[in-house]
Coordinates of N, CA and C in Angstrom, one line a residue:
Chain A
G29 N 0.8 -1.3 0.1 CA 0.1 -0.1 0.2 C 0.8 1.1 0.3
E30 N 0.6 2.5 0.0 CA 1.2 4.0 -0.3 C 1.6 3.7 1.6
S31 N 2.7 4.3 1.6 CA 3.0 5.1 3.0 C 4.0 6.2 2.1
V32 N 5.2 5.9 3.9 CA 5.9 7.3 3.6 C 7.3 6.2 4.1
G33 N 8.3 6.8 3.6 CA 9.6 6.1 3.8 C 10.8 6.9 4.4
L34 N 11.7 6.7 5.0 CA 12.5 7.0 5.3 C 14.4 6.2 4.3
H35 N 14.6 6.8 4.4 CA 16.6 6.3 3.5 C 17.0 6.1 4.8
L36 N 17.4 6.8 5.4 CA 18.7 6.3 6.8 C 18.2 5.7 7.7
P37 N 18.8 5.5 8.3 CA 17.7 5.3 10.2 C 18.5 5.6 10.7
T38 N 19.6 6.2 11.4 CA 20.7 6.7 12.1 C 21.6 7.7 11.1
L39 N 21.7 9.0 11.8 CA 22.9 9.5 10.9 C 23.2 10.8 12.1
S40 N 24.9 10.3 11.7 CA 25.8 10.9 12.8 C 26.5 12.4 12.5
V41 N 26.6 13.6 13.2 CA 26.6 14.5 13.1 C 27.3 15.3 13.3
Q42 N 28.3 15.9 13.5 CA 29.4 16.8 14.4 C 28.2 18.1 15.1
E43 N 28.8 17.6 16.1 CA 28.0 19.3 15.7 C 28.6 20.4 15.6
G44 N 27.5 21.1 15.3 CA 27.7 22.9 14.2 C 28.0 22.3 12.6
D45 N 27.8 21.6 12.4 CA 27.2 21.0 10.8 C 26.4 21.3 10.7
N46 N 25.9 21.5 9.3 CA 24.6 21.0 8.3 C 23.8 19.1 9.1
S47 N 23.2 19.1 9.3 CA 22.0 17.6 9.0 C 21.6 17.7 7.9
I48 N 21.1 17.1 7.4 CA 20.0 16.7 5.6 C 19.3 15.3 6.1
I49 N 18.2 15.2 6.5 CA 17.5 14.0 6.5 C 16.4 14.2 5.1
N50 N 16.4 12.5 4.5 CA 15.8 12.7 3.6 C 14.8 11.6 3.2
C51 N 13.6 11.9 2.7 CA 12.0 11.3 2.6 C 11.8 11.0 2.0
A52 N 11.4 9.8 1.4 CA 10.3 9.1 -0.5 C 9.4 8.7 0.5
Y53 N 8.3 9.4 -0.3 CA 6.3 8.9 -0.6 C 6.3 8.7 -1.0
S54 N 5.3 7.1 -1.4 CA 5.3 6.9 -2.6 C 3.5 6.6 -3.5
N55 N 2.8 7.9 -2.4 CA 1.3 8.4 -2.6 C 1.2 9.7 -3.4
S56 N 1.7 9.6 -4.7 CA 1.7 10.6 -6.0 C 0.1 11.5 -5.8
A57 N -0.4 11.5 -4.9 CA -2.2 12.2 -4.7 C -1.0 13.2 -3.3
S58 N -0.1 12.5 -2.9 CA 0.4 14.0 -1.5 C 0.2 14.7 -1.9
D59 N -0.2 16.2 -1.0 CA -0.1 17.7 -1.1 C 0.0 18.3 0.4
Y60 N 0.7 17.2 1.5 CA 0.7 18.5 2.2 C 1.6 17.3 3.2
F61 N 2.7 17.8 3.6 CA 3.7 16.8 4.4 C 4.5 17.7 6.2
I62 N 4.7 17.0 6.8 CA 4.9 17.2 7.7 C 6.1 16.7 8.3
W63 N 6.8 17.4 8.6 CA 7.4 17.0 10.5 C 8.0 17.4 11.5
Y64 N 8.6 15.9 12.2 CA 8.6 15.5 13.6 C 9.4 15.2 14.3
K65 N 9.4 15.9 15.3 CA 10.4 15.2 16.2 C 10.2 14.7 17.4
Q66 N 11.1 13.3 17.4 CA 10.6 13.7 19.2 C 11.7 13.2 19.6
E67 N 11.6 13.6 20.5 CA 12.7 13.3 22.1 C 12.1 12.0 22.8
S68 N 13.4 11.0 23.8 CA 13.1 9.9 24.2 C 11.8 9.9 25.0
G69 N 11.0 9.3 25.0 CA 10.7 9.3 26.3 C 9.0 10.3 25.6
K70 N 9.0 11.3 24.8 CA 7.8 12.1 24.3 C 7.7 12.0 23.2
G71 N 6.3 12.6 23.2 CA 5.6 12.4 22.0 C 6.3 13.6 20.9
P72 N 5.6 13.1 19.6 CA 6.4 14.1 18.5 C 6.1 15.0 18.7
Q73 N 6.7 16.0 18.4 CA 6.6 17.3 18.2 C 6.7 18.1 16.7
F74 N 5.4 18.9 16.5 CA 5.8 18.9 14.6 C 7.2 19.7 14.7
I75 N 7.1 20.4 13.7 CA 8.9 21.2 13.7 C 8.0 21.8 12.4
I76 N 8.1 21.0 10.7 CA 7.3 22.7 10.0 C 7.2 21.6 9.2
D77 N 5.6 22.6 8.5 CA 5.2 21.4 7.4 C 4.8 22.1 6.1
I78 N 4.9 21.4 5.2 CA 4.7 22.3 3.5 C 3.8 22.0 2.7
R79 N 3.7 22.2 1.9 CA 2.5 22.1 1.2 C 2.9 21.7 -0.6
S80 N 1.9 21.3 -1.4 CA 2.9 20.6 -2.4 C 2.8 21.7 -3.7
N81 N 1.7 23.3 -2.9 CA 2.1 23.9 -4.1 C 3.6 24.7 -3.9
M82 N 4.8 24.5 -2.6 CA 6.0 25.0 -2.7 C 7.6 23.7 -2.8
D83 N 8.2 24.6 -3.0 CA 9.2 22.7 -2.5 C 10.1 24.3 -2.5
K84 N 9.2 24.8 -1.3 CA 10.2 24.7 0.0 C 9.5 26.1 0.8
R85 N 10.5 25.7 2.6 CA 10.0 26.6 3.1 C 10.5 26.5 4.6
Q86 N 11.0 27.5 4.5 CA 12.2 27.7 5.6 C 11.4 28.0 7.2
G87 N 12.4 27.9 8.5 CA 12.0 27.8 9.6 C 13.1 28.7 10.5
Q88 N 12.5 28.6 11.9 CA 14.0 29.0 12.5 C 14.4 27.8 12.3
R89 N 16.0 27.6 12.0 CA 17.3 26.7 11.4 C 16.4 25.4 10.3
V90 N 16.0 26.0 10.2 CA 15.0 24.4 9.7 C 14.7 24.6 8.6
T91 N 14.6 23.9 7.2 CA 14.8 23.4 6.3 C 13.5 22.3 5.0
V92 N 12.5 22.9 5.0 CA 12.0 21.8 4.5 C 12.3 21.8 2.7
L93 N 12.5 21.3 2.4 CA 12.8 20.8 0.9 C 11.6 20.0 0.2
L94 N 11.1 20.2 -0.9 CA 10.2 19.3 -2.3 C 9.9 19.1 -3.0
N95 N 10.4 17.6 -3.2 CA 10.1 17.9 -4.2 C 9.3 16.5 -5.3
K96 N 8.3 17.0 -5.9 CA 7.5 16.3 -6.1 C 7.8 15.2 -7.5
T97 N 8.5 15.5 -8.0 CA 9.1 15.1 -9.8 C 9.4 13.6 -9.2
V98 N 10.3 13.4 -8.1 CA 11.0 12.0 -7.6 C 10.4 12.0 -6.6
K99 N 9.0 12.2 -5.9 CA 8.1 12.3 -5.0 C 9.0 12.1 -3.1
H100 N 10.8 12.7 -3.2 CA 11.5 13.1 -1.7 C 10.9 14.2 -1.3
L101 N 11.4 14.4 0.1 CA 11.6 15.5 0.8 C 12.3 16.0 1.5
S102 N 12.9 16.6 2.0 CA 14.2 16.2 3.5 C 14.1 17.7 4.0
L103 N 14.4 17.4 4.9 CA 14.3 18.7 6.6 C 16.1 18.5 6.4
Q104 N 16.4 19.6 6.6 CA 17.6 20.4 6.1 C 17.6 21.0 8.3
I105 N 18.9 20.8 8.8 CA 19.1 21.2 9.7 C 20.5 22.2 9.5
A106 N 20.6 23.6 9.8 CA 21.4 24.1 10.7 C 22.5 25.0 11.5
A107 N 24.0 24.7 12.3 CA 24.4 24.5 12.2 C 24.0 23.6 13.8
T108 N 24.1 22.2 13.8 CA 22.8 20.7 14.5 C 23.8 21.3 15.8
Q109 N 22.6 21.3 16.9 CA 22.6 21.9 18.4 C 22.3 20.0 18.7
P110 N 23.2 20.2 20.3 CA 23.7 18.0 20.3 C 22.1 18.1 21.4
G111 N 21.1 19.1 21.3 CA 19.7 19.3 21.1 C 18.9 19.4 19.8
D112 N 19.1 18.6 19.4 CA 18.4 18.9 18.1 C 18.6 16.9 17.9
S113 N 19.7 16.3 19.0 CA 19.5 14.4 18.3 C 18.1 14.1 18.8
A114 N 18.2 12.8 18.2 CA 16.1 12.7 18.5 C 15.6 12.3 17.4
V115 N 14.6 11.3 17.2 CA 14.2 10.7 15.8 C 13.4 12.2 15.3
Y116 N 13.8 11.8 14.6 CA 12.8 12.3 12.7 C 11.5 11.9 12.2
F117 N 10.5 12.2 12.1 CA 9.9 11.6 11.5 C 9.6 13.0 9.8
C118 N 9.0 12.1 8.8 CA 8.4 12.9 7.8 C 7.1 11.9 7.0
A119 N 6.2 12.9 7.9 CA 4.8 12.6 7.5 C 3.4 13.2 6.5
E120 N 3.2 12.1 6.2 CA 1.7 13.1 5.5 C 0.4 13.0 6.0
N121 N 0.0 14.1 5.3 CA -1.2 13.6 5.6 C -2.4 14.2 4.1
S122 N -2.0 12.1 4.2 CA -3.3 11.3 3.4 C -4.7 12.4 2.9
G123 N -5.6 12.6 3.8 CA -6.5 13.1 3.8 C -7.7 14.3 4.4
G124 N -8.4 14.0 3.8 CA -9.3 15.3 5.0 C -8.6 15.2 6.7
Y125 N -8.7 16.2 7.0 CA -8.3 15.7 9.0 C -7.1 15.1 8.8
Q126 N -7.5 14.3 9.8 CA -6.5 14.1 10.8 C -5.7 12.8 10.4
K127 N -6.1 12.4 10.3 CA -5.5 11.0 9.2 C -3.9 11.3 8.8
V128 N -3.0 11.2 9.5 CA -1.3 11.0 9.3 C -0.8 10.2 8.9
T129 N -0.4 9.7 8.0 CA 0.7 8.3 7.6 C 2.1 8.5 7.8
F130 N 3.3 8.3 9.0 CA 4.3 8.8 9.6 C 5.0 7.6 8.6
G131 N 6.5 8.3 8.7 CA 7.3 7.7 8.0 C 8.2 6.6 9.4
I132 N 9.1 5.5 8.7 CA 10.1 4.9 9.9 C 10.2 5.4 10.9
G133 N 11.2 6.6 10.7 CA 11.7 7.7 11.6 C 13.4 7.4 11.4
T134 N 14.1 8.6 11.3 CA 15.3 8.1 11.7 C 16.4 9.8 12.9
K135 N 17.3 8.3 13.1 CA 17.7 8.3 14.2 C 18.3 10.0 14.2
L136 N 19.1 11.1 14.4 CA 20.1 11.5 14.3 C 20.9 12.0 15.9
Q137 N 22.1 11.2 15.6 CA 22.6 11.2 17.0 C 23.6 12.8 16.3
V138 N 23.9 14.2 17.7 CA 24.9 14.3 17.5 C 26.2 14.4 18.3
I139 N 27.5 15.0 17.6 CA 28.3 14.7 18.0 C 28.8 15.8 18.9
P140 N 29.5 15.8 20.7 CA 29.6 17.2 20.3 C 31.6 17.1 20.3
Chain B
K15 N -0.6 27.4 29.2 CA -1.9 26.1 28.6 C -1.2 24.5 28.9
A16 N -1.8 23.6 29.9 CA -1.4 22.8 29.7 C -1.7 21.7 28.8
G17 N -0.4 20.7 28.3 CA -0.3 20.2 27.2 C -1.1 19.1 27.0
V18 N -1.5 18.4 25.9 CA -1.9 16.8 26.3 C -1.7 15.7 27.4
T19 N -3.0 14.8 28.6 CA -1.8 14.5 29.1 C -2.8 12.6 28.6
Q20 N -1.8 12.2 29.0 CA -2.2 10.8 28.9 C -2.4 10.0 30.1
T21 N -3.0 9.2 30.4 CA -3.4 7.9 32.2 C -3.6 6.5 31.6
P22 N -2.7 5.7 31.7 CA -1.6 6.1 32.5 C -0.5 6.0 31.6
R23 N 0.6 6.1 32.0 CA 1.8 6.6 31.6 C 2.6 5.0 31.1
Y24 N 2.1 4.1 32.4 CA 3.1 2.8 31.7 C 1.9 1.4 32.3
L25 N 2.0 0.7 31.5 CA 0.4 -1.1 31.7 C 1.2 -2.2 31.5
I26 N 1.0 -2.9 31.8 CA 0.8 -3.6 32.1 C -0.5 -5.0 31.9
K27 N 0.3 -5.9 31.1 CA -1.6 -6.5 30.6 C -1.2 -8.3 30.1
T28 N -2.4 -9.3 30.9 CA -1.6 -10.6 29.7 C -2.8 -10.0 28.8
R29 N -2.3 -11.1 27.4 CA -2.8 -11.6 27.0 C -4.4 -12.2 26.3
G30 N -5.4 -11.5 25.9 CA -7.1 -12.4 26.2 C -7.7 -11.0 27.3
Q31 N -6.7 -10.1 27.6 CA -6.9 -9.1 28.8 C -7.7 -8.3 28.0
Q32 N -8.4 -7.1 28.4 CA -8.7 -5.9 28.0 C -7.9 -3.8 28.3
V33 N -8.1 -3.0 28.3 CA -7.3 -2.6 28.1 C -8.3 -1.0 27.9
T34 N -8.2 0.1 29.0 CA -8.9 1.3 28.5 C -7.2 2.7 28.7
L35 N -7.5 3.3 27.8 CA -6.5 3.9 27.6 C -7.2 5.8 27.3
S36 N -6.9 6.3 28.6 CA -7.2 7.5 28.9 C -6.2 9.1 27.9
C37 N -6.9 10.0 27.2 CA -6.8 11.6 26.2 C -7.3 12.5 27.3
S38 N -6.8 13.5 27.8 CA -6.8 15.4 28.2 C -6.8 15.8 26.1
P39 N -7.4 17.0 26.2 CA -6.8 17.1 24.4 C -6.3 18.9 26.3
I40 N -5.6 19.7 24.8 CA -5.3 20.6 25.2 C -6.7 21.1 25.1
S41 N -7.0 21.8 26.2 CA -7.6 22.7 27.2 C -8.4 23.9 25.5
G42 N -9.6 23.5 25.1 CA -9.7 24.0 24.2 C -10.4 23.1 22.5
H43 N -9.4 22.6 21.9 CA -9.0 21.2 21.2 C -10.7 20.7 21.3
R44 N -11.0 20.5 20.4 CA -12.0 19.3 20.1 C -11.7 18.1 19.0
S45 N -10.7 18.2 18.5 CA -10.0 16.8 17.9 C -9.1 16.4 18.5
V46 N -9.3 14.6 18.7 CA -8.7 14.1 19.0 C -7.8 12.6 18.1
S47 N -6.6 12.2 18.1 CA -6.0 11.6 16.9 C -5.3 10.4 18.3
W48 N -5.5 9.1 17.7 CA -4.6 8.1 18.5 C -4.3 7.7 17.2
Y49 N -2.2 6.9 18.2 CA -1.7 6.7 17.2 C -1.3 5.7 17.7
Q50 N -0.6 4.2 17.1 CA 0.3 3.2 18.2 C 1.5 2.9 17.7
Q51 N 2.6 2.8 18.2 CA 4.3 3.3 17.7 C 4.7 2.6 18.1
T52 N 5.6 1.6 17.7 CA 6.2 0.1 17.9 C 7.6 -0.1 16.5
P53 N 8.7 -0.3 17.4 CA 9.6 -0.5 16.5 C 9.4 -1.2 15.1
G54 N 8.7 -1.4 14.8 CA 8.9 -2.1 13.5 C 7.8 -1.9 12.6
Q55 N 7.5 -1.1 13.2 CA 5.3 -0.2 12.2 C 6.2 0.8 12.4
G56 N 6.8 1.6 13.2 CA 6.8 3.6 13.2 C 5.2 3.8 14.1
L57 N 4.9 5.3 13.2 CA 3.9 5.3 13.4 C 2.7 5.0 13.1
Q58 N 1.5 4.6 13.4 CA 0.8 3.9 12.9 C -0.6 4.8 13.3
F59 N -1.6 5.0 12.0 CA -2.8 6.2 12.7 C -3.9 5.3 13.1
L60 N -4.6 5.9 14.1 CA -5.8 4.7 14.4 C -7.3 5.1 13.9
F61 N -7.5 6.0 15.1 CA -8.8 7.1 14.7 C -8.5 7.8 15.5
E62 N -9.5 8.8 14.3 CA -9.7 10.3 14.9 C -10.9 10.9 15.7
Y63 N -11.2 11.2 16.7 CA -12.3 12.0 16.1 C -13.3 13.1 16.8
F64 N -14.0 13.9 16.5 CA -13.9 15.3 16.5 C -15.3 15.1 16.7
S65 N -15.8 16.0 17.5 CA -17.3 16.4 18.1 C -17.8 15.0 19.1
E66 N -16.9 13.8 19.6 CA -17.9 13.7 19.7 C -18.1 12.0 18.7
T67 N -17.5 12.9 17.2 CA -17.8 11.4 16.5 C -16.5 11.1 16.2
Q68 N -16.3 10.4 15.4 CA -14.7 9.1 15.0 C -14.9 9.9 13.9
R69 N -14.4 10.3 12.5 CA -14.5 11.2 11.2 C -13.1 10.0 10.7
N70 N -12.1 9.9 11.1 CA -11.6 8.8 10.5 C -10.9 7.3 11.1
K71 N -10.1 6.7 10.2 CA -9.7 5.7 9.9 C -8.9 5.0 11.0
G72 N -7.8 4.4 10.7 CA -6.9 3.7 10.4 C -7.2 1.9 9.7
N73 N -5.6 1.7 9.5 CA -6.2 -0.2 9.2 C -5.9 -1.0 10.1
F74 N -7.2 -1.2 11.5 CA -6.5 -1.9 12.3 C -7.9 -2.6 12.9
P75 N -7.8 -3.4 13.8 CA -8.6 -5.3 13.5 C -10.2 -3.5 14.6
G76 N -11.4 -4.5 14.4 CA -12.0 -3.8 15.9 C -12.0 -4.2 17.3
R77 N -11.0 -5.1 17.3 CA -10.1 -4.7 18.8 C -9.8 -3.5 19.4
F78 N -9.4 -2.8 18.4 CA -9.3 -2.0 18.6 C -10.8 -0.7 18.6
S79 N -11.3 -0.6 19.5 CA -11.8 1.0 19.3 C -12.1 2.2 21.0
G80 N -12.9 3.7 19.4 CA -12.2 4.9 20.7 C -13.8 5.6 20.7
R81 N -13.7 6.1 22.2 CA -14.9 7.0 21.7 C -13.9 8.6 22.3
Q82 N -14.8 9.3 22.1 CA -14.7 11.1 22.4 C -16.3 11.2 23.5
F83 N -16.1 11.8 24.5 CA -16.9 12.5 25.2 C -16.8 13.7 25.0
S84 N -18.3 14.8 25.9 CA -19.2 15.5 25.6 C -17.8 17.3 25.7
N85 N -16.5 16.1 26.1 CA -15.6 17.9 27.0 C -14.5 17.4 26.4
S86 N -14.6 16.5 25.3 CA -13.4 16.6 23.5 C -13.0 15.0 24.5
R87 N -11.9 14.9 25.8 CA -11.6 13.7 26.5 C -12.3 12.1 25.5
S88 N -10.9 11.8 25.6 CA -11.2 11.0 24.5 C -10.3 9.3 25.4
E89 N -10.7 7.8 24.8 CA -10.5 6.8 25.6 C -10.4 6.0 24.6
M90 N -8.8 4.7 24.7 CA -9.7 4.5 23.8 C -9.3 2.9 24.1
N91 N -9.8 1.8 23.5 CA -10.3 0.3 24.7 C -9.6 -0.6 22.9
V92 N -8.8 -1.3 23.8 CA -8.4 -2.7 23.1 C -8.7 -4.1 23.7
S93 N -10.2 -4.8 22.9 CA -10.5 -5.7 23.6 C -9.2 -6.8 23.0
T94 N -9.4 -8.2 23.8 CA -8.8 -9.3 24.2 C -7.5 -9.8 23.4
L95 N -6.2 -8.3 24.4 CA -5.1 -8.0 23.7 C -3.9 -9.7 23.4
E96 N -3.3 -8.9 22.3 CA -2.7 -9.9 21.8 C -1.6 -9.6 22.0
L97 N 0.1 -10.4 21.9 CA 0.9 -9.4 22.1 C 1.5 -8.8 21.3
G98 N 1.0 -8.7 20.2 CA 1.4 -7.6 19.5 C 1.0 -6.7 19.6
D99 N 0.2 -6.5 20.3 CA -0.2 -4.9 20.8 C 0.5 -4.6 22.0
S100 N 1.6 -4.3 22.3 CA 2.5 -4.0 23.1 C 2.9 -3.6 22.2
A101 N 2.6 -1.6 22.7 CA 3.4 -1.5 21.3 C 3.1 0.8 22.7
L102 N 3.4 2.1 22.2 CA 3.4 3.1 22.8 C 2.2 3.2 22.1
Y103 N 0.8 3.5 23.0 CA -0.1 4.8 22.1 C -0.1 5.8 23.1
L104 N -0.1 6.7 21.3 CA -0.5 8.2 21.1 C -1.4 9.2 21.3
C105 N -1.7 10.5 21.6 CA -2.6 10.9 21.5 C -1.9 12.3 21.1
A106 N -2.5 12.4 20.5 CA -2.9 13.7 19.6 C -4.1 14.7 19.7
S107 N -4.3 15.5 19.8 CA -4.7 17.1 19.5 C -5.1 18.3 18.8
S108 N -5.9 18.9 18.0 CA -5.8 19.8 17.9 C -7.0 20.1 17.8
S109 N -7.1 21.8 17.3 CA -8.6 22.8 17.9 C -9.1 22.4 17.1
T110 N -9.6 22.2 15.5 CA -10.4 21.8 14.1 C -9.4 20.4 14.4
G111 N -8.8 19.7 13.4 CA -8.3 18.7 12.9 C -8.5 19.3 11.4
A112 N -8.7 20.0 11.2 CA -9.0 20.6 9.6 C -7.1 20.1 9.5
R113 N -7.0 19.3 7.9 CA -5.0 19.0 7.2 C -4.6 20.8 7.8
G114 N -3.3 20.8 8.0 CA -3.0 21.7 8.0 C -3.3 22.7 9.3
N115 N -4.3 22.2 10.3 CA -4.3 22.2 12.0 C -3.4 21.5 13.1
E116 N -1.8 22.2 13.2 CA -1.1 21.7 13.7 C -1.8 20.2 15.1
Q117 N -1.3 19.5 15.5 CA -1.3 18.3 16.2 C -0.5 18.4 17.5
F118 N -0.8 18.0 18.7 CA -0.5 18.4 19.6 C -0.4 16.9 20.8
F119 N 1.0 16.2 20.6 CA 0.9 14.5 21.1 C 1.0 14.9 22.8
G120 N 1.1 14.1 23.4 CA 1.1 13.4 24.4 C 2.3 13.2 24.4
P121 N 2.4 12.3 25.8 CA 3.8 12.1 25.8 C 4.2 10.0 25.6
G122 N 2.3 10.0 25.7 CA 1.9 8.5 25.7 C 1.9 7.9 26.3
T123 N 1.0 5.7 26.5 CA 1.5 5.6 27.6 C 1.6 4.4 26.5
R124 N 2.8 3.5 27.3 CA 3.6 2.3 27.3 C 2.4 1.4 27.5
L125 N 2.1 0.2 26.8 CA 1.6 -0.9 27.0 C 2.2 -1.9 26.4
T126 N 2.7 -3.3 27.7 CA 2.9 -4.5 27.0 C 2.3 -5.2 27.9
V127 N 2.2 -5.9 26.7 CA 0.9 -7.0 26.9 C 1.9 -8.4 26.9
L128 N 1.9 -9.2 28.2 CA 3.1 -10.6 28.6 C 1.2 -11.6 28.0

C-alpha cells in the first residue's frame, strides 16, 4: 500500500555542522507533508510543514525541501546542536482531517 | 496552557485481557487522534474523533475502538489483547482537526502485553 519511508535509519553529525534528513513518499496524490521530532520519552513535536504548491519552506534553523517529481522531501537543520538529537519523522496528511501517515523515522545523533 | 495528558503512562496486561487508555486534549481542542507506535511499524494512525464522532479510521482490527466525550476527552479500548499490541499509544489533539491544523502529542501510554 501507499507509505512514507525514510532512506537512513541513523545519521551521525558533528555539532555545528548541517544535517540533512531525507524522506521518500509513494503516494503521488499527497499534497501536505509534515516533519516531526521525537525525543526520548516524549511524543512527536511538530517542526515544520509544507504544501505541495511549494518546493521550499524555511523555519528557525530548519528548511524543508519538496521535490514532487521524484516524490522526495528533506529536512535540513543548520548548525546542528546536541539538543537536536532525536528521531525525526516525515509524515503525510493524505486525507481530510487528521489522518497522518508517518515514516519509520531517522535517528539523528549529534557528536559534541 | 496545559499540554495533552495521557493516563496511565505505563500498563502491563496479559493476553486476552482488555485495556482502556485515556487522553485529555489541550483545553479548547476538539479533535483527538490516536496512534500506535512500535519499533517495527513506526507510528500508525488508529482513529480521529471530533465532537464525539469518529471521522477517520486507520487499518486496525475491530478490537481497537475509541470514543470521545462532550468535554473532548477521549478513551481508546483494546479488547482481547495480543502480544503484538505491545506498543506506545500516542494521543494528539488539534483545535479543529482540519488538515494543516497543528497536532500536539501527549507523552503516550506504554502498553506491555505478556
